[in-house]
PDB file of C-alpha atoms in Angstrom:
ATOM      1  CA  MET E1020       1.118  -7.440  22.676  1.00 41.00           C
ATOM      2  CA  THR E1021       4.828  -8.008  22.045  1.00 39.00           C
ATOM      3  CA  ASN E1022       6.986  -4.919  21.935  1.00 42.00           C
ATOM      4  CA  LEU E1023       8.216  -4.888  18.346  1.00 40.00           C
ATOM      5  CA  ALA E1024      10.986  -2.507  19.245  1.00 42.00           C
ATOM      6  CA  ASP E1025      12.483  -5.216  21.474  1.00 41.00           C
ATOM      7  CA  SER E1026      12.045  -7.997  18.946  1.00 39.00           C
ATOM      8  CA  GLY E1027      14.765  -6.891  16.583  1.00 41.00           C
ATOM      9  CA  ILE E1028      12.425  -5.298  14.053  1.00 39.00           C
ATOM     10  CA  LYS E1029      13.503  -1.804  13.149  1.00 43.00           C
ATOM     11  CA  PRO E1030      10.901   0.782  14.224  1.00 42.00           C
ATOM     12  CA  PHE E1031       9.181   2.706  11.443  1.00 40.00           C
ATOM     13  CA  LYS E1032       8.449   6.405  11.365  1.00 44.00           C
ATOM     14  CA  PHE E1033       4.841   7.554  11.284  1.00 40.00           C
ATOM     15  CA  ARG E1034       5.958  10.464   9.122  1.00 43.00           C
ATOM     16  CA  ASP E1035       8.961  10.705   6.836  1.00 43.00           C
ATOM     17  CA  ARG E1036      10.145  14.302   7.000  1.00 40.00           C
ATOM     18  CA  ASP E1037      13.697  13.362   6.033  1.00 40.00           C
ATOM     19  CA  ARG E1038      12.786  11.389   2.948  1.00 41.00           C
ATOM     20  CA  ARG E1039      15.046  12.087  -0.025  1.00 39.00           C
ATOM     21  CA  PHE E1040      14.689  11.362  -3.702  1.00 39.00           C
ATOM     22  CA  PRO E1041      17.319   9.451  -5.705  1.00 44.00           C
ATOM     23  CA  THR E1042      20.247  11.353  -7.193  1.00 44.00           C
ATOM     24  CA  GLY E1043      22.071  10.990 -10.480  1.00 46.00           C
ATOM     25  CA  ASN E1044      20.279   9.732 -13.591  1.00 48.00           C
ATOM     26  CA  ASN E1045      17.175   8.783 -11.630  1.00 49.00           C
ATOM     27  CA  ARG E1046      16.709  12.218 -10.083  1.00 46.00           C
ATOM     28  CA  GLN E1047      15.252  13.913 -13.163  1.00 49.00           C
ATOM     29  CA  THR E1048      12.792  11.066 -13.649  1.00 48.00           C
ATOM     30  CA  MET E1049      11.699  11.229 -10.011  1.00 43.00           C
ATOM     31  CA  ASP E1050      11.352  15.020 -10.114  1.00 47.00           C
ATOM     32  CA  ASN E1051       8.905  14.639 -12.985  1.00 51.00           C
ATOM     33  CA  PHE E1052       6.648  12.642 -10.684  1.00 46.00           C
ATOM     34  CA  ILE E1053       6.610  15.029  -7.709  1.00 46.00           C
ATOM     35  CA  HIS E1054       3.568  17.018  -8.769  1.00 61.00           C
ATOM     36  CA  SER E1055       1.793  13.918 -10.053  1.00 74.00           C
ATOM     37  CA  GLY E1056       2.266  12.426  -6.579  1.00 75.00           C
ATOM     38  CA  GLU E1057       0.518  15.407  -5.031  1.00 80.00           C
ATOM     39  CA  TRP E1058      -2.334  15.060  -7.503  1.00 86.00           C
ATOM     40  CA  LEU E1059      -2.589  11.336  -6.752  1.00 84.00           C
ATOM     41  CA  ALA E1060      -2.785  12.013  -3.009  1.00 80.00           C
ATOM     42  CA  LEU E1061      -5.512  14.579  -3.618  1.00 87.00           C
ATOM     43  CA  ALA E1062      -7.325  12.163  -5.951  1.00 90.00           C
ATOM     44  CA  SER E1063      -7.209   9.510  -3.237  1.00 87.00           C
ATOM     45  CA  ALA E1064      -9.041  11.833  -0.849  1.00 88.00           C
ATOM     46  CA  VAL E1065     -11.677  12.714  -3.450  1.00 92.00           C
ATOM     47  CA  VAL E1066     -12.240   9.110  -4.551  1.00 95.00           C
ATOM     48  CA  TRP E1067     -12.518   7.868  -0.956  1.00 93.00           C
ATOM     49  CA  ALA E1068     -15.029  10.612  -0.167  1.00 94.00           C
ATOM     50  CA  VAL E1069     -17.219   9.568  -3.110  1.00 97.00           C
ATOM     51  CA  ALA E1070     -16.905   5.913  -2.051  1.00 97.00           C
ATOM     52  CA  VAL E1071     -18.065   6.715   1.489  1.00 97.00           C
ATOM     53  CA  ILE E1072     -21.210   8.353   0.098  1.00 97.00           C
ATOM     54  CA  LEU E1073     -21.881   5.269  -2.046  1.00 97.00           C
ATOM     55  CA  PHE E1074     -21.251   2.941   0.910  1.00 97.00           C
ATOM     56  CA  ARG E1075     -23.737   5.003   2.894  1.00 96.00           C
ATOM     57  CA  ILE E1076     -26.358   4.536   0.149  1.00 96.00           C
ATOM     58  CA  SER E1077     -25.590   0.810  -0.093  1.00 96.00           C
ATOM     59  CA  GLY E1078     -26.060   0.575   3.658  1.00 95.00           C
ATOM     60  CA  PHE E1079     -29.702   1.614   3.318  1.00 94.00           C
ATOM     61  CA  ARG E1080     -30.524  -1.930   2.150  1.00 93.00           C
ATOM     62  CA  LEU E1081     -27.449  -3.927   3.193  1.00 96.00           C
ATOM     63  CA  HIS E1082     -26.410  -5.007   6.682  1.00 97.00           C
ATOM     64  CA  PRO E1083     -22.799  -4.028   7.526  1.00 98.00           C
ATOM     65  CA  PHE E1084     -21.794  -7.725   7.450  1.00 98.00           C
ATOM     66  CA  GLY E1085     -23.158  -8.177   3.931  1.00 98.00           C
ATOM     67  CA  LEU E1086     -21.787  -4.850   2.739  1.00 98.00           C
ATOM     68  CA  ASN E1087     -18.320  -5.664   4.045  1.00 97.00           C
ATOM     69  CA  LEU E1088     -18.273  -9.119   2.459  1.00 98.00           C
ATOM     70  CA  GLY E1089     -19.562  -7.789  -0.857  1.00 97.00           C
ATOM     71  CA  LYS E1090     -16.993  -5.021  -1.162  1.00 96.00           C
ATOM     72  CA  ASN E1091     -14.168  -7.369  -0.159  1.00 96.00           C
ATOM     73  CA  LEU E1092     -15.083 -10.033  -2.716  1.00 97.00           C
ATOM     74  CA  PHE E1093     -15.327  -7.404  -5.457  1.00 97.00           C
ATOM     75  CA  ALA E1094     -11.956  -5.892  -4.513  1.00 94.00           C
ATOM     76  CA  LEU E1095     -10.324  -9.338  -4.305  1.00 94.00           C
ATOM     77  CA  ALA E1096     -11.466 -10.059  -7.850  1.00 96.00           C
ATOM     78  CA  LEU E1097      -9.884  -6.780  -8.983  1.00 95.00           C
ATOM     79  CA  ILE E1098      -6.637  -7.596  -7.161  1.00 93.00           C
ATOM     80  CA  VAL E1099      -6.473 -11.008  -8.860  1.00 94.00           C
ATOM     81  CA  LEU E1100      -7.168  -9.396 -12.242  1.00 94.00           C
ATOM     82  CA  THR E1101      -4.485  -6.760 -11.621  1.00 92.00           C
ATOM     83  CA  THR E1102      -1.961  -9.445 -10.668  1.00 91.00           C
ATOM     84  CA  ILE E1103      -2.683 -11.401 -13.854  1.00 92.00           C
ATOM     85  CA  LEU E1104      -2.568  -8.363 -16.153  1.00 92.00           C
ATOM     86  CA  THR E1105       0.701  -7.081 -14.664  1.00 87.00           C
ATOM     87  CA  GLY E1106       2.325 -10.517 -14.744  1.00 85.00           C
ATOM     88  CA  ALA E1107       3.115 -10.338 -11.037  1.00 79.00           C
ATOM     89  CA  SER E1108       3.558 -13.438  -8.908  1.00 80.00           C
ATOM     90  CA  PHE E1109       0.766 -14.661  -6.641  1.00 81.00           C
ATOM     91  CA  TRP E1110       3.476 -15.773  -4.185  1.00 80.00           C
ATOM     92  CA  PRO E1111       6.534 -13.477  -4.347  1.00 74.00           C
ATOM     93  CA  ALA E1112       9.907 -14.480  -2.932  1.00 60.00           C
ATOM     94  CA  ALA E1113       9.411 -12.077  -0.017  1.00 59.00           C
ATOM     95  CA  GLY E1114       6.200 -13.812   0.980  1.00 60.00           C
ATOM     96  CA  GLU E1115       7.489 -15.674   4.040  1.00 81.00           C
ATOM     97  CA  LEU E1116       5.051 -17.586   6.240  1.00 85.00           C
ATOM     98  CA  LYS E1117       5.472 -15.170   9.165  1.00 87.00           C
ATOM     99  CA  THR E1118       4.840 -12.183   6.916  1.00 89.00           C
ATOM    100  CA  THR E1119       1.799 -13.853   5.389  1.00 91.00           C
ATOM    101  CA  LEU E1120       0.341 -14.655   8.808  1.00 93.00           C
ATOM    102  CA  LEU E1121       0.883 -11.058   9.935  1.00 92.00           C
ATOM    103  CA  LEU E1122      -0.916  -9.794   6.832  1.00 91.00           C
ATOM    104  CA  LEU E1123      -3.811 -12.194   7.410  1.00 95.00           C
ATOM    105  CA  LEU E1124      -4.073 -11.063  11.039  1.00 96.00           C
ATOM    106  CA  SER E1125      -3.922  -7.450   9.909  1.00 92.00           C
ATOM    107  CA  GLY E1126      -6.759  -8.126   7.477  1.00 93.00           C
ATOM    108  CA  PHE E1127      -8.844  -9.800  10.157  1.00 97.00           C
ATOM    109  CA  LEU E1128      -8.429  -6.826  12.504  1.00 96.00           C
ATOM    110  CA  GLY E1129      -8.407  -4.005   9.972  1.00 92.00           C
ATOM    111  CA  ILE E1130     -10.983  -5.295   7.472  1.00 93.00           C
ATOM    112  CA  ALA E1131     -13.202  -8.039   8.912  1.00 96.00           C
ATOM    113  CA  ILE E1132     -13.662  -6.268  12.256  1.00 98.00           C
ATOM    114  CA  SER E1133     -12.766  -2.613  11.633  1.00 96.00           C
ATOM    115  CA  ASP E1134     -14.593  -2.189   8.321  1.00 95.00           C
ATOM    116  CA  THR E1135     -17.712  -3.833   9.729  1.00 98.00           C
ATOM    117  CA  LEU E1136     -17.662  -1.402  12.659  1.00 98.00           C
ATOM    118  CA  PHE E1137     -16.997   1.497  10.262  1.00 96.00           C
ATOM    119  CA  LEU E1138     -19.942   0.550   8.040  1.00 97.00           C
ATOM    120  CA  TRP E1139     -22.132   0.172  11.118  1.00 97.00           C
ATOM    121  CA  THR E1140     -21.080   3.655  12.230  1.00 97.00           C
ATOM    122  CA  LEU E1141     -21.897   4.977   8.765  1.00 96.00           C
ATOM    123  CA  LYS E1142     -25.339   3.385   8.964  1.00 95.00           C
ATOM    124  CA  LEU E1143     -26.072   4.797  12.420  1.00 94.00           C
ATOM    125  CA  ILE E1144     -24.807   8.385  12.310  1.00 93.00           C
ATOM    126  CA  GLY E1145     -24.330   9.214   8.624  1.00 93.00           C
ATOM    127  CA  ALA E1146     -21.342  10.116   6.468  1.00 94.00           C
ATOM    128  CA  SER E1147     -20.361  13.554   7.776  1.00 91.00           C
ATOM    129  CA  LEU E1148     -20.276  12.550  11.447  1.00 92.00           C
ATOM    130  CA  THR E1149     -18.451   9.315  10.583  1.00 93.00           C
ATOM    131  CA  ALA E1150     -15.763  11.323   8.777  1.00 91.00           C
ATOM    132  CA  ILE E1151     -15.186  13.351  11.937  1.00 90.00           C
ATOM    133  CA  VAL E1152     -15.015  10.299  14.207  1.00 91.00           C
ATOM    134  CA  ASP E1153     -12.587   8.560  11.838  1.00 87.00           C
ATOM    135  CA  CYS E1154      -9.983  11.245  12.468  1.00 86.00           C
ATOM    136  CA  VAL E1155      -9.165   9.443  15.740  1.00 88.00           C
ATOM    137  CA  TYR E1156      -7.212   7.009  13.542  1.00 81.00           C
ATOM    138  CA  ALA E1157      -4.141   9.267  13.662  1.00 77.00           C
ATOM    139  CA  PRO E1158      -3.969   9.435  17.487  1.00 82.00           C
ATOM    140  CA  PHE E1159      -4.339   5.663  17.727  1.00 85.00           C
ATOM    141  CA  VAL E1160      -1.456   5.063  15.302  1.00 77.00           C
ATOM    142  CA  ILE E1161       0.702   7.636  17.077  1.00 77.00           C
ATOM    143  CA  GLY E1162      -0.011   6.135  20.491  1.00 81.00           C
ATOM    144  CA  MET E1163       0.637   2.557  19.394  1.00 81.00           C
ATOM    145  CA  SER E1164       3.819   3.594  17.606  1.00 75.00           C
ATOM    146  CA  TYR E1165       4.982   5.213  20.848  1.00 78.00           C
ATOM    147  CA  PHE E1166       4.233   2.220  23.089  1.00 79.00           C
ATOM    148  CA  PHE E1167       5.084  -0.684  20.766  1.00 75.00           C
ATOM    149  CA  LEU E1168       7.633   0.746  18.316  1.00 68.00           C
ATOM    150  CA  GLY E1169       9.484   3.182  20.549  1.00 74.00           C
ATOM    151  CA  GLU E1170       8.688   6.319  18.534  1.00 69.00           C
ATOM    152  CA  ARG E1171       8.833   9.753  20.120  1.00 76.00           C
ATOM    153  CA  LEU E1172       5.887  12.147  20.247  1.00 75.00           C
ATOM    154  CA  THR E1173       6.021  15.904  19.717  1.00 83.00           C
ATOM    155  CA  TRP E1174       3.956  18.619  21.352  1.00 88.00           C
ATOM    156  CA  VAL E1175       2.491  19.464  17.952  1.00 87.00           C
ATOM    157  CA  GLN E1176       1.211  15.904  17.593  1.00 82.00           C
ATOM    158  CA  LEU E1177      -0.261  15.978  21.095  1.00 87.00           C
ATOM    159  CA  LEU E1178      -2.018  19.249  20.260  1.00 91.00           C
ATOM    160  CA  GLY E1179      -3.470  17.551  17.187  1.00 88.00           C
ATOM    161  CA  VAL E1180      -4.741  14.674  19.324  1.00 86.00           C
ATOM    162  CA  VAL E1181      -6.437  17.121  21.712  1.00 90.00           C
ATOM    163  CA  MET E1182      -8.150  18.878  18.784  1.00 92.00           C
ATOM    164  CA  ILE E1183      -9.428  15.574  17.363  1.00 89.00           C
ATOM    165  CA  VAL E1184     -10.824  14.507  20.726  1.00 88.00           C
ATOM    166  CA  SER E1185     -12.429  17.950  21.022  1.00 91.00           C
ATOM    167  CA  ALA E1186     -14.073  17.437  17.619  1.00 91.00           C
ATOM    168  CA  VAL E1187     -15.599  14.129  18.731  1.00 88.00           C
ATOM    169  CA  ILE E1188     -16.820  15.706  21.989  1.00 86.00           C
ATOM    170  CA  THR E1189     -18.327  18.564  19.971  1.00 86.00           C
ATOM    171  CA  ILE E1190     -20.489  16.282  17.822  1.00 83.00           C
ATOM    172  CA  SER E1191     -21.478  14.212  20.845  1.00 76.00           C
ATOM    173  CA  ARG E1192     -22.928  17.311  22.534  1.00 70.00           C
ATOM    174  CA  SER E1193     -24.759  18.724  19.499  1.00 65.00           C
ATOM    175  CA  ASP E1194     -28.209  18.069  18.067  1.00 59.00           C
ATOM    176  CA  SER E1195     -27.690  15.734  15.123  1.00 66.00           C
ATOM    177  CA  ASP E1196     -29.378  13.842  12.342  1.00 67.00           C
ATOM    178  CA  ASN E1197     -28.037  11.194   9.977  1.00 62.00           C
ATOM    179  CA  GLY E1198     -29.669  12.475   6.803  1.00 66.00           C
ATOM    180  CA  ARG E1199     -32.725  10.268   7.289  1.00 71.00           C
ATOM    181  CA  GLY E1200     -34.118  11.878  10.402  1.00 70.00           C
ATOM    182  CA  PRO E1201     -33.131  12.939  13.935  1.00 74.00           C
ATOM    183  CA  LEU E1202     -30.526  10.876  15.762  1.00 79.00           C
ATOM    184  CA  THR E1203     -31.314   9.534  19.198  1.00 85.00           C
ATOM    185  CA  ARG E1204     -28.680  10.038  21.864  1.00 86.00           C
ATOM    186  CA  LYS E1205     -28.363   6.269  22.113  1.00 90.00           C
ATOM    187  CA  ASN E1206     -27.603   5.796  18.403  1.00 90.00           C
ATOM    188  CA  LEU E1207     -25.238   8.779  18.356  1.00 91.00           C
ATOM    189  CA  ALA E1208     -23.298   7.430  21.333  1.00 92.00           C
ATOM    190  CA  LEU E1209     -23.266   3.912  19.878  1.00 95.00           C
ATOM    191  CA  GLY E1210     -22.094   5.232  16.502  1.00 94.00           C
ATOM    192  CA  ILE E1211     -19.235   7.176  18.088  1.00 94.00           C
ATOM    193  CA  ILE E1212     -18.172   4.157  20.167  1.00 96.00           C
ATOM    194  CA  LEU E1213     -18.249   1.856  17.127  1.00 97.00           C
ATOM    195  CA  GLY E1214     -16.372   4.402  15.001  1.00 96.00           C
ATOM    196  CA  VAL E1215     -13.641   4.905  17.587  1.00 95.00           C
ATOM    197  CA  SER E1216     -13.356   1.118  18.005  1.00 97.00           C
ATOM    198  CA  ALA E1217     -13.071   0.718  14.229  1.00 95.00           C
ATOM    199  CA  MET E1218     -10.132   3.115  14.115  1.00 91.00           C
ATOM    200  CA  ALA E1219      -8.457   1.327  17.032  1.00 93.00           C
ATOM    201  CA  PHE E1220      -8.626  -2.018  15.225  1.00 95.00           C
ATOM    202  CA  VAL E1221      -7.400  -0.628  11.904  1.00 88.00           C
ATOM    203  CA  ALA E1222      -4.527   1.160  13.677  1.00 85.00           C
ATOM    204  CA  VAL E1223      -3.409  -2.103  15.297  1.00 89.00           C
ATOM    205  CA  GLY E1224      -3.712  -3.819  11.917  1.00 87.00           C
ATOM    206  CA  ILE E1225      -1.429  -1.255  10.308  1.00 81.00           C
ATOM    207  CA  VAL E1226       1.144  -1.041  13.104  1.00 82.00           C
ATOM    208  CA  ILE E1227       1.768  -4.809  13.234  1.00 86.00           C
ATOM    209  CA  ILE E1228       2.605  -5.021   9.508  1.00 83.00           C
ATOM    210  CA  LYS E1229       4.353  -1.687   8.941  1.00 75.00           C
ATOM    211  CA  PRO E1230       7.872  -3.055   9.629  1.00 78.00           C
ATOM    212  CA  VAL E1231       7.514  -5.717   6.895  1.00 79.00           C
ATOM    213  CA  LEU E1232       5.742  -3.675   4.214  1.00 73.00           C
ATOM    214  CA  LYS E1233       8.971  -2.329   2.763  1.00 73.00           C
ATOM    215  CA  ASP E1234      10.051  -5.821   1.714  1.00 77.00           C
ATOM    216  CA  ILE E1235       6.902  -7.025  -0.074  1.00 80.00           C
ATOM    217  CA  PRO E1236       4.900  -6.008  -3.173  1.00 82.00           C
ATOM    218  CA  VAL E1237       2.060  -3.664  -2.280  1.00 78.00           C
ATOM    219  CA  VAL E1238      -0.570  -5.328  -4.483  1.00 83.00           C
ATOM    220  CA  TRP E1239       0.247  -8.764  -3.045  1.00 87.00           C
ATOM    221  CA  ALA E1240       0.133  -7.410   0.518  1.00 85.00           C
ATOM    222  CA  THR E1241      -3.220  -5.789  -0.204  1.00 85.00           C
ATOM    223  CA  GLY E1242      -4.586  -9.047  -1.585  1.00 89.00           C
ATOM    224  CA  VAL E1243      -3.476 -11.101   1.420  1.00 91.00           C
ATOM    225  CA  ARG E1244      -4.948  -8.536   3.830  1.00 91.00           C
ATOM    226  CA  LEU E1245      -8.227  -8.627   1.916  1.00 91.00           C
ATOM    227  CA  LEU E1246      -8.168 -12.411   2.122  1.00 95.00           C
ATOM    228  CA  GLY E1247      -7.681 -12.218   5.881  1.00 96.00           C
ATOM    229  CA  GLY E1248     -10.608  -9.836   6.109  1.00 95.00           C
ATOM    230  CA  THR E1249     -12.884 -11.877   3.850  1.00 96.00           C
ATOM    231  CA  ILE E1250     -12.491 -15.476   5.057  1.00 97.00           C
ATOM    232  CA  PRO E1251     -14.049 -14.884   8.531  1.00 97.00           C
ATOM    233  CA  LEU E1252     -17.063 -13.181   6.943  1.00 97.00           C
ATOM    234  CA  LEU E1253     -17.660 -16.193   4.677  1.00 97.00           C
ATOM    235  CA  PHE E1254     -18.603 -18.274   7.725  1.00 97.00           C
ATOM    236  CA  LEU E1255     -21.383 -15.944   8.871  1.00 97.00           C
ATOM    237  CA  PRO E1256     -23.961 -17.017   6.227  1.00 95.00           C
ATOM    238  CA  LEU E1257     -23.684 -20.552   7.646  1.00 95.00           C
ATOM    239  CA  PHE E1258     -25.673 -19.334  10.654  1.00 95.00           C
ATOM    240  CA  PRO E1259     -29.413 -19.224   9.791  1.00 95.00           C
ATOM    241  CA  LYS E1260     -29.995 -16.011  11.774  1.00 95.00           C
ATOM    242  CA  ARG E1261     -27.317 -14.194   9.756  1.00 95.00           C
ATOM    243  CA  ARG E1262     -28.359 -15.298   6.258  1.00 96.00           C
ATOM    244  CA  PRO E1263     -30.775 -12.393   5.710  1.00 96.00           C
ATOM    245  CA  ASP E1264     -27.810 -10.024   6.175  1.00 96.00           C
ATOM    246  CA  PHE E1265     -26.231 -11.370   2.973  1.00 97.00           C
ATOM    247  CA  ARG E1266     -29.303 -12.115   0.838  1.00 96.00           C
ATOM    248  CA  PRO E1267     -29.296  -8.705  -0.940  1.00 96.00           C
ATOM    249  CA  LEU E1268     -25.869  -9.594  -2.405  1.00 96.00           C
ATOM    250  CA  LEU E1269     -27.675 -12.086  -4.657  1.00 96.00           C
ATOM    251  CA  GLU E1270     -29.739  -9.282  -6.200  1.00 95.00           C
ATOM    252  CA  LEU E1271     -28.297  -7.509  -9.238  1.00 95.00           C
ATOM    253  CA  SER E1272     -29.788  -4.176  -8.189  1.00 95.00           C
ATOM    254  CA  THR E1273     -27.594  -4.177  -5.068  1.00 96.00           C
ATOM    255  CA  TRP E1274     -24.435  -4.064  -7.158  1.00 97.00           C
ATOM    256  CA  LYS E1275     -25.478  -0.957  -9.075  1.00 96.00           C
ATOM    257  CA  VAL E1276     -24.178   1.070  -6.141  1.00 97.00           C
ATOM    258  CA  LEU E1277     -22.003  -1.462  -4.316  1.00 97.00           C
ATOM    259  CA  ALA E1278     -19.805  -2.252  -7.348  1.00 97.00           C
ATOM    260  CA  PRO E1279     -18.692   1.356  -8.002  1.00 98.00           C
ATOM    261  CA  ALA E1280     -18.355   1.930  -4.246  1.00 97.00           C
ATOM    262  CA  SER E1281     -16.060  -1.102  -3.940  1.00 96.00           C
ATOM    263  CA  PHE E1282     -14.073  -0.131  -7.027  1.00 97.00           C
ATOM    264  CA  LEU E1283     -13.528   3.410  -5.775  1.00 96.00           C
ATOM    265  CA  GLY E1284     -13.147   2.793  -2.052  1.00 93.00           C
ATOM    266  CA  THR E1285     -11.455  -0.592  -1.754  1.00 89.00           C
ATOM    267  CA  TYR E1286      -9.357  -0.586  -4.940  1.00 90.00           C
ATOM    268  CA  LEU E1287      -8.825   2.726  -6.772  1.00 90.00           C
ATOM    269  CA  SER E1288      -8.458   4.903  -3.683  1.00 88.00           C
ATOM    270  CA  LEU E1289      -5.774   2.552  -2.384  1.00 79.00           C
ATOM    271  CA  MET E1290      -3.826   2.749  -5.653  1.00 76.00           C
ATOM    272  CA  PHE E1291      -3.969   6.553  -5.635  1.00 82.00           C
ATOM    273  CA  TRP E1292      -2.871   6.571  -1.992  1.00 76.00           C
ATOM    274  CA  ILE E1293       0.136   4.386  -2.793  1.00 68.00           C
ATOM    275  CA  GLY E1294       1.053   6.592  -5.764  1.00 69.00           C
ATOM    276  CA  GLY E1295       0.849   9.700  -3.626  1.00 70.00           C
ATOM    277  CA  MET E1296       3.113   8.206  -0.963  1.00 62.00           C
ATOM    278  CA  LYS E1297       5.570   6.981  -3.593  1.00 62.00           C
ATOM    279  CA  TYR E1298       5.925  10.083  -5.748  1.00 71.00           C
ATOM    280  CA  THR E1299       5.867  12.899  -3.196  1.00 68.00           C
ATOM    281  CA  LEU E1300       6.897  13.503   0.404  1.00 63.00           C
ATOM    282  CA  ALA E1301       4.924  11.402   2.862  1.00 56.00           C
ATOM    283  CA  SER E1302       4.087  14.452   4.980  1.00 55.00           C
ATOM    284  CA  VAL E1303       2.612  16.225   1.941  1.00 64.00           C
ATOM    285  CA  ALA E1304       0.630  13.153   0.872  1.00 67.00           C
ATOM    286  CA  SER E1305      -0.757  12.661   4.386  1.00 67.00           C
ATOM    287  CA  ALA E1306      -1.959  16.255   4.574  1.00 68.00           C
ATOM    288  CA  LEU E1307      -3.676  16.001   1.179  1.00 76.00           C
ATOM    289  CA  ASN E1308      -5.253  12.645   2.096  1.00 77.00           C
ATOM    290  CA  GLN E1309      -6.786  14.237   5.174  1.00 77.00           C
ATOM    291  CA  LEU E1310      -8.847  16.520   2.934  1.00 84.00           C
ATOM    292  CA  SER E1311     -11.235  13.568   2.590  1.00 88.00           C
ATOM    293  CA  THR E1312     -12.854  14.716   5.854  1.00 89.00           C
ATOM    294  CA  ILE E1313     -13.899  17.986   4.226  1.00 90.00           C
ATOM    295  CA  PHE E1314     -14.882  16.330   0.930  1.00 93.00           C
ATOM    296  CA  ILE E1315     -17.103  13.792   2.724  1.00 94.00           C
ATOM    297  CA  PHE E1316     -18.741  16.576   4.726  1.00 92.00           C
ATOM    298  CA  ILE E1317     -19.519  18.566   1.563  1.00 92.00           C
ATOM    299  CA  LEU E1318     -20.756  15.560  -0.442  1.00 94.00           C
ATOM    300  CA  ALA E1319     -22.906  14.335   2.458  1.00 93.00           C
ATOM    301  CA  THR E1320     -24.496  17.772   2.737  1.00 91.00           C
ATOM    302  CA  VAL E1321     -25.201  18.037  -1.002  1.00 92.00           C
ATOM    303  CA  PHE E1322     -26.193  14.481  -1.945  1.00 93.00           C
ATOM    304  CA  LEU E1323     -27.379  12.923   1.321  1.00 92.00           C
ATOM    305  CA  LYS E1324     -28.999  16.101   2.671  1.00 89.00           C
ATOM    306  CA  GLU E1325     -27.153  15.802   5.978  1.00 89.00           C
ATOM    307  CA  LYS E1326     -27.325  19.082   7.881  1.00 85.00           C
ATOM    308  CA  ALA E1327     -24.331  21.428   7.923  1.00 85.00           C
ATOM    309  CA  THR E1328     -24.933  22.874  11.382  1.00 85.00           C
ATOM    310  CA  PRO E1329     -22.489  25.312  13.038  1.00 88.00           C
ATOM    311  CA  TRP E1330     -21.503  22.574  15.519  1.00 86.00           C
ATOM    312  CA  ARG E1331     -20.669  20.178  12.667  1.00 87.00           C
ATOM    313  CA  ILE E1332     -18.668  22.810  10.806  1.00 90.00           C
ATOM    314  CA  LEU E1333     -16.690  23.509  13.988  1.00 91.00           C
ATOM    315  CA  ALA E1334     -16.130  19.774  14.530  1.00 91.00           C
ATOM    316  CA  VAL E1335     -14.934  19.285  10.939  1.00 91.00           C
ATOM    317  CA  ALA E1336     -12.485  22.188  11.306  1.00 92.00           C
ATOM    318  CA  LEU E1337     -11.144  20.826  14.606  1.00 92.00           C
ATOM    319  CA  ALA E1338     -10.851  17.282  13.222  1.00 90.00           C
ATOM    320  CA  PHE E1339      -9.121  18.367  10.009  1.00 88.00           C
ATOM    321  CA  VAL E1340      -6.581  20.670  11.664  1.00 90.00           C
ATOM    322  CA  GLY E1341      -6.021  18.142  14.447  1.00 88.00           C
ATOM    323  CA  ALA E1342      -5.386  15.288  12.017  1.00 83.00           C
ATOM    324  CA  PHE E1343      -2.999  17.508  10.045  1.00 81.00           C
ATOM    325  CA  LEU E1344      -1.023  18.389  13.184  1.00 85.00           C
ATOM    326  CA  ALA E1345      -1.030  14.775  14.383  1.00 80.00           C
ATOM    327  CA  THR E1346       0.694  13.650  11.179  1.00 70.00           C
ATOM    328  CA  TYR E1347       3.004  16.686  10.981  1.00 68.00           C
TER     329      TYR E1347
END
C-alpha cells in the first residue's frame, strides 16, 4: 500500500484533543450544542447496540450475504431520500473522480467484505462475544495510522491495545455459547478470526479515505461508500449456488426485523455518530461511542439469553477500558 504520508496528503489525527470551537458570534451557538453532541454520541452507541441485536435475529434466517445486501439496499434508499428532502446535490463540486474511486474502494473493503465477515461472526458466536472481538478495530486503525500516515503512538494507546488483545484471548479460552446452544471450539475460533478480519478490512477502508473526508459532504460520502459495498453483492445472486442466500429477501416477513435493523444500524446510528463528532470533542464522543460494547452485552443477555459468565464480564471490562485507552 502507498504511504499516504509521502504522497502529499496531510496526515490526519486519530483523536483530536486540541480541537477548538469557533469564537465570536458563532461561539455561543456552538456552546449550545456541546451537551447535545454528548447525547448524540451516547444515542449512537445505544442505537447501534439495538441494531446489532436485530441483525443477530435477522441472521437466524438470512445468510450473511443476503443480510448484508438487504441492509445496504435499504440504507441506500434512505440516503437517496435524505438527499432529495434536504435539496443536496447527488454530485457535489468536491466529488472528484479520485475521491469517488477511493470512497467506492472503501465501501468494497469496509462494507461488502467487512460487514459480511461481521455478520458471519455475529451468526457464529453471538452478539456479546462479537462486541468484544470488534474492539480490535481501534488497534488496527492506530497501527495503520502509524505505518501509513506517520502518526505517533503513546504508551497509553499501547496499553489499550494489550488490554483488547487480552479480552479476545480471554473469550477464546472460556466455555461459551452463542445464545442458541454451546459453541464448538471450531466455531468460536472461526468466529474470532472472521471478526478480527472484519475489523482489519473496515480499518483499511476508513484510513484510505480519512484525508479526503474533510472536503466532501458526509451524506454523499456515505452514499458512495454504500454503493461501493452494494454493487459487488448484486453479482452473487447470478450464481445458482448462491441464490438461496438471497431468497428470504423476497419475503415480507424478513423485513419486519431487517428494516428496523437497517434503519437503526446503517442509517440512524451513523447520523448520531456524525452529530456527536461535530458538536462535542472527538475524544469525548469516541469514549461515549465505545459504550456500545457494554450495551450490546446487556441487551444480548436480556433479549437473546446469551450467558453473562464471569469470563465474559472480565472480557467486556478489558475490551471497554482498552478501547477507551486506545482512543485516548
